Coordinates of C-alpha atoms in Angstrom, one line a residue:
M106 CA 30.8 -11.0 48.0
N107 CA 29.7 -7.6 46.8
I108 CA 28.1 -5.5 49.6
L109 CA 26.2 -2.2 49.1
A110 CA 25.8 -0.4 52.4
I111 CA 23.8 2.7 53.2
E112 CA 24.2 5.1 56.1
S113 CA 21.6 7.8 56.6
S114 CA 21.2 8.2 60.4
C115 CA 21.6 12.0 60.5
D116 CA 22.6 14.7 58.0
E117 CA 24.8 12.6 55.7
F118 CA 23.6 10.2 53.1
S119 CA 26.4 7.7 52.3
I120 CA 26.7 4.6 50.1
A121 CA 29.7 2.3 50.2
I122 CA 30.6 -0.7 48.1
M123 CA 32.7 -3.5 49.5
I124 CA 34.1 -6.2 47.3
D125 CA 35.5 -9.3 48.9
G126 CA 36.2 -7.4 52.2
K127 CA 37.8 -4.4 50.6
I128 CA 36.1 -0.9 50.4
K129 CA 36.0 0.1 46.8
A130 CA 33.7 3.2 47.1
N131 CA 32.6 5.3 50.0
I132 CA 30.5 8.3 48.8
I133 CA 29.2 10.8 51.3
S134 CA 26.7 13.5 50.6
S135 CA 27.1 16.0 53.4
Q136 CA 24.5 18.6 54.4
I137 CA 26.6 20.7 56.8
K138 CA 26.2 23.9 54.7
D139 CA 22.4 23.4 54.6
H140 CA 22.1 23.1 58.4
T141 CA 24.8 25.6 59.5
K142 CA 22.5 28.6 59.2
Y143 CA 20.1 27.0 61.7
G144 CA 22.8 26.3 64.3
G145 CA 22.3 22.5 64.1
V146 CA 20.6 19.7 62.2
I147 CA 17.0 20.2 61.3
P148 CA 15.5 16.6 61.1
E149 CA 12.9 17.3 58.4
L150 CA 15.4 19.1 56.2
A151 CA 17.8 16.2 56.5
S152 CA 15.1 13.8 55.4
R153 CA 14.2 15.9 52.4
L154 CA 17.8 16.3 51.3
H155 CA 18.3 12.5 51.6
V156 CA 15.4 12.0 49.2
K157 CA 16.9 14.6 46.8
N158 CA 20.4 13.2 46.8
F159 CA 20.4 9.5 47.2
S160 CA 20.2 8.6 43.5
Y161 CA 23.3 10.7 42.8
V162 CA 25.2 9.1 45.6
L163 CA 24.2 5.6 44.4
K164 CA 25.3 6.3 40.8
E165 CA 28.6 7.7 42.0
A166 CA 29.3 4.8 44.3
L167 CA 28.7 2.2 41.5
Y168 CA 30.8 4.3 39.1
V169 CA 33.8 4.6 41.5
A170 CA 33.6 0.8 42.4
N171 CA 33.3 0.0 38.7
L172 CA 30.4 -2.3 39.4
K173 CA 26.9 -2.8 38.0
I174 CA 23.9 -2.7 40.3
E175 CA 23.1 -6.3 39.2
E176 CA 26.4 -7.5 40.6
I177 CA 25.5 -6.6 44.2
N178 CA 25.0 -9.7 46.4
Q179 CA 24.0 -8.1 49.8
I180 CA 22.4 -4.9 51.0
A181 CA 23.1 -3.4 54.4
Y182 CA 21.8 -0.2 56.0
T183 CA 21.7 1.7 59.3
A184 CA 18.5 0.7 61.1
N185 CA 19.2 2.5 64.4
P186 CA 19.9 4.8 66.3
G187 CA 19.4 8.1 64.5
L188 CA 16.9 10.6 63.3
I189 CA 13.7 8.7 62.5
G190 CA 13.0 10.4 59.2
S191 CA 16.6 10.0 58.0
L192 CA 16.6 6.3 59.0
I193 CA 13.4 5.7 57.1
I194 CA 14.8 7.1 53.9
G195 CA 17.8 4.9 54.1
K196 CA 15.7 1.9 54.9
M197 CA 13.3 2.5 51.9
V198 CA 16.2 2.8 49.5
A199 CA 17.8 -0.4 50.9
E200 CA 14.5 -2.3 50.8
T201 CA 13.8 -1.2 47.3
L202 CA 17.2 -2.2 46.0
A203 CA 17.0 -5.6 47.8
L204 CA 13.5 -6.3 46.4
Y205 CA 14.6 -5.3 42.9
L206 CA 17.7 -7.4 43.0
D207 CA 16.1 -10.2 45.0
I208 CA 19.1 -10.3 47.4
P209 CA 19.4 -10.4 51.3
I210 CA 19.2 -7.3 53.3
M211 CA 20.6 -6.5 56.8
G212 CA 19.7 -3.7 59.2
L213 CA 22.5 -2.7 61.4
N214 CA 23.4 -0.6 64.4
H215 CA 25.0 2.8 63.8
I216 CA 27.3 2.7 66.9
Q217 CA 28.4 -0.8 66.2
G218 CA 29.2 0.4 62.7
H219 CA 31.4 3.2 64.0
I220 CA 33.4 0.7 66.1
Y221 CA 34.1 -1.6 63.2
G222 CA 34.8 1.5 61.0
A223 CA 38.0 1.7 62.9
A224 CA 38.9 -1.8 61.8
I225 CA 38.4 -1.2 58.0
E226 CA 42.2 -1.1 57.4
E227 CA 43.6 -2.8 60.5
D228 CA 41.9 -5.9 62.1
F229 CA 41.0 -6.0 65.8
K230 CA 42.8 -8.2 68.2
Y231 CA 40.4 -9.3 70.9
P232 CA 39.4 -8.3 73.5
V233 CA 38.7 -4.8 72.3
L234 CA 37.9 -1.6 74.3
A235 CA 36.3 1.1 72.2
L236 CA 35.7 4.7 73.2
V237 CA 32.7 5.9 71.1
V238 CA 32.5 9.7 70.9
S239 CA 30.1 11.6 68.7
G240 CA 27.4 14.3 68.7
G241 CA 24.8 11.9 70.1
H242 CA 26.8 9.3 71.9
T243 CA 29.6 8.9 74.5
Q244 CA 30.2 5.3 75.4
I245 CA 32.8 2.8 76.4
V246 CA 32.1 -0.6 74.6
Y247 CA 33.8 -3.8 75.5
L248 CA 34.1 -6.6 72.9
K249 CA 35.4 -9.9 74.4
E250 CA 35.1 -11.4 70.9
S251 CA 33.9 -10.4 67.5
L252 CA 30.4 -8.8 67.5
N253 CA 30.0 -9.3 71.2
F254 CA 29.1 -5.7 72.2
E255 CA 28.9 -4.8 75.9
I256 CA 28.3 -1.2 76.9
I257 CA 30.2 -0.7 80.1
G258 CA 30.0 3.1 80.3
T259 CA 27.8 5.8 78.9
T260 CA 26.9 9.4 79.2
Q261 CA 24.2 10.2 81.7
D262 CA 23.1 13.4 79.9
D263 CA 24.9 15.3 77.0
A264 CA 27.2 13.6 74.6
I265 CA 30.7 15.1 74.2
G266 CA 30.0 16.2 70.7
E267 CA 26.7 17.9 71.8
C268 CA 28.6 19.7 74.5
Y269 CA 31.2 21.0 72.0
D270 CA 28.5 22.3 69.7
K271 CA 26.5 24.0 72.4
V272 CA 29.6 25.7 73.9
A273 CA 30.8 26.7 70.4
R274 CA 27.5 28.3 69.6
A275 CA 27.7 30.3 72.9
I276 CA 31.1 31.8 72.0
G277 CA 29.9 32.6 68.4
L278 CA 31.7 29.9 66.5
G279 CA 28.5 28.4 65.0
Y280 CA 27.8 24.9 63.9
P281 CA 29.5 22.4 63.7
G282 CA 31.4 23.4 66.8
G283 CA 33.8 20.5 67.5
P284 CA 36.3 21.1 64.6
K285 CA 36.3 24.9 65.2
I286 CA 37.1 24.5 68.9
D287 CA 39.7 21.9 68.2
K288 CA 41.4 24.2 65.7
L289 CA 41.5 27.2 68.0
A290 CA 42.7 25.1 70.9
Q291 CA 45.9 24.3 69.1
N292 CA 47.3 27.8 69.8
G293 CA 45.7 28.3 73.3
N294 CA 46.8 28.0 76.9
E295 CA 44.9 25.0 78.3
N296 CA 45.4 26.2 81.9
F297 CA 44.2 29.8 81.3
Y298 CA 40.6 29.1 82.3
K299 CA 39.4 26.5 84.9
F300 CA 36.8 24.0 84.0
P301 CA 35.6 21.1 86.2
I302 CA 36.1 17.3 85.9
V303 CA 32.5 16.1 86.1
K304 CA 31.4 12.8 87.5
N305 CA 34.9 11.9 88.7
D306 CA 33.7 8.8 90.6
E307 CA 34.4 5.1 90.4
S308 CA 31.8 4.4 87.7
L309 CA 32.6 4.2 84.0
D310 CA 29.8 6.6 83.1
F311 CA 30.2 10.2 81.8
S312 CA 28.4 13.5 82.3
Y313 CA 28.9 16.6 80.1
S314 CA 26.0 18.8 81.2
G315 CA 28.1 20.0 84.1
L316 CA 31.0 21.1 81.8
K317 CA 28.5 22.7 79.5
T318 CA 26.9 24.6 82.4
A319 CA 30.3 25.7 83.8
S320 CA 31.3 26.9 80.3
L321 CA 28.1 29.0 79.8
N322 CA 28.4 30.4 83.4
L323 CA 32.0 31.5 82.7
I324 CA 31.0 33.1 79.4
N325 CA 28.2 35.0 81.1
K326 CA 30.4 36.1 84.0
L327 CA 33.1 37.4 81.6
K328 CA 30.4 39.3 79.6
Q329 CA 29.0 40.8 82.8
N330 CA 32.4 42.0 83.9
K331 CA 33.0 43.4 80.4
E332 CA 36.0 41.1 80.0
E333 CA 37.0 40.0 76.6
I334 CA 37.0 36.2 76.1
N335 CA 40.3 34.9 74.8
L336 CA 38.9 32.4 72.3
E337 CA 42.1 30.4 71.8
N338 CA 42.7 30.0 75.6
F339 CA 39.0 29.3 76.2
C340 CA 38.9 26.6 73.6
A341 CA 42.1 25.0 74.8
S342 CA 41.0 25.1 78.4
F343 CA 37.5 23.7 77.6
Q344 CA 39.0 21.0 75.4
K345 CA 41.4 19.9 78.1
S346 CA 38.6 19.3 80.5
A347 CA 36.4 17.6 77.9
I348 CA 39.1 15.1 76.9
D349 CA 40.4 14.6 80.4
N350 CA 36.8 13.5 81.3
L351 CA 37.1 10.8 78.6
M352 CA 40.6 9.6 79.5
I353 CA 39.9 9.3 83.2
K354 CA 37.1 6.9 82.7
F355 CA 38.7 5.1 79.7
E356 CA 41.8 4.5 81.9
K357 CA 39.7 2.9 84.6
A358 CA 38.2 0.6 82.0
I359 CA 41.6 -0.4 80.7
K360 CA 42.7 -1.3 84.3
K361 CA 39.5 -3.4 84.7
F362 CA 39.2 -5.2 81.4
F363 CA 42.8 -5.6 80.1
P364 CA 42.1 -5.1 76.4
A365 CA 44.5 -6.3 73.6
T366 CA 43.2 -3.5 71.4
I367 CA 42.0 0.0 72.2
T368 CA 40.3 2.2 69.7
I369 CA 38.2 5.4 69.3
A370 CA 35.2 5.8 67.0
G371 CA 32.7 8.4 66.0
G372 CA 32.9 12.0 64.8
V373 CA 34.8 13.3 67.8
S374 CA 37.5 10.7 67.2
S375 CA 38.9 13.1 64.6
N376 CA 39.9 15.5 67.5
K377 CA 43.6 16.1 67.5
M378 CA 44.1 16.1 71.2
L379 CA 42.1 12.9 71.7
R380 CA 44.1 11.1 69.0
K381 CA 47.3 12.1 70.8
K382 CA 45.9 11.0 74.2
I383 CA 44.9 7.6 73.0
F384 CA 48.4 6.7 71.9
S385 CA 49.8 8.1 75.2
I386 CA 47.5 5.9 77.3
S387 CA 48.3 2.9 75.0
S388 CA 52.0 3.4 75.7
M389 CA 51.4 3.8 79.4
Y390 CA 49.6 0.4 79.7
N391 CA 51.5 -1.5 77.0
I392 CA 48.5 -2.2 74.8
D393 CA 49.2 -4.6 72.0
R394 CA 47.3 -2.7 69.4
T395 CA 45.9 0.8 69.2
I396 CA 43.7 1.7 66.2
V397 CA 42.8 5.3 65.3
P398 CA 40.5 5.4 62.3
K399 CA 41.4 7.4 59.2
L400 CA 39.5 10.8 59.1
Q401 CA 37.2 9.6 56.4
Y402 CA 35.9 6.9 58.7
C403 CA 35.4 9.1 61.7
T404 CA 32.2 10.9 60.6
D405 CA 29.1 9.1 59.5
N406 CA 29.9 7.0 56.5
A407 CA 28.6 3.8 54.8
A408 CA 32.0 2.1 54.7
M409 CA 31.6 1.3 58.4
I410 CA 28.2 -0.3 57.8
A411 CA 29.7 -2.4 55.0
K412 CA 32.5 -3.5 57.3
L413 CA 30.1 -4.4 60.1
C414 CA 27.9 -6.3 57.6
N415 CA 30.9 -8.3 56.3
E416 CA 31.9 -9.1 59.9
Y417 CA 28.4 -10.7 60.4
L418 CA 28.6 -12.6 57.1
I419 CA 32.0 -14.2 57.8
K420 CA 31.5 -15.0 61.5

């Protein structure tokens, strides 16, 4: 089975090709440089750049996979969630290819794709508990068995990645903020500044608007007092609170659902502190399998959509 998958939910246009369950190409056209000067993703610009770039991405994916377009048996694409304009471009490309080749097409969920992106090179052992962390989503998803998705916890306001980006902008780091804060945090004192643990209750839901507000208030207070912000210490302290918020709720979920596998997924899963914490919590609770996706499968990519499509086909 030769699957061609398309991911276009935000500011990346990606095409992957999977042959008999193995990823042979995963080409990503990133727009970060185009959106950086605006401090975030501009939806209309993202859509226009998808239209401009998709043909080059398609040709590169077929070349890397050493496959002719006529040899594709199945098309898959991200149907939701995401930026409407960006999703429409991906859908149009997918439907055009499926019509031309007269082959089946499958529209898939972006978040579910991120979860299965973690299983591209190492299979899940069920039940699975997945911590989904990105610019637009913060969720805990429980899978009792393959493709049985149950959202057991979600953010009530900002996503963790969104919080990172807004705080990074406020301290002058620009967009995207997550990787920059993570890098500076490596050399900082995480106890230098005090940040709150928000929504520390018995639920499995998250809240990041309080951490964002506390961060902005601290920045303004330091400026008013004409105190210089120590960026490394600020980033380390902010990141400690942000990750602790995740781990507190994820640990509650582990105690309640007894997973055989735990995993992290989404753009923020590339965070160094989070990747360390997930192994620490795995050791603490003797989890059979802990899967941390390779960095190329953390951000938006079509390989995860191909993997999810294949999972549906073989079930």
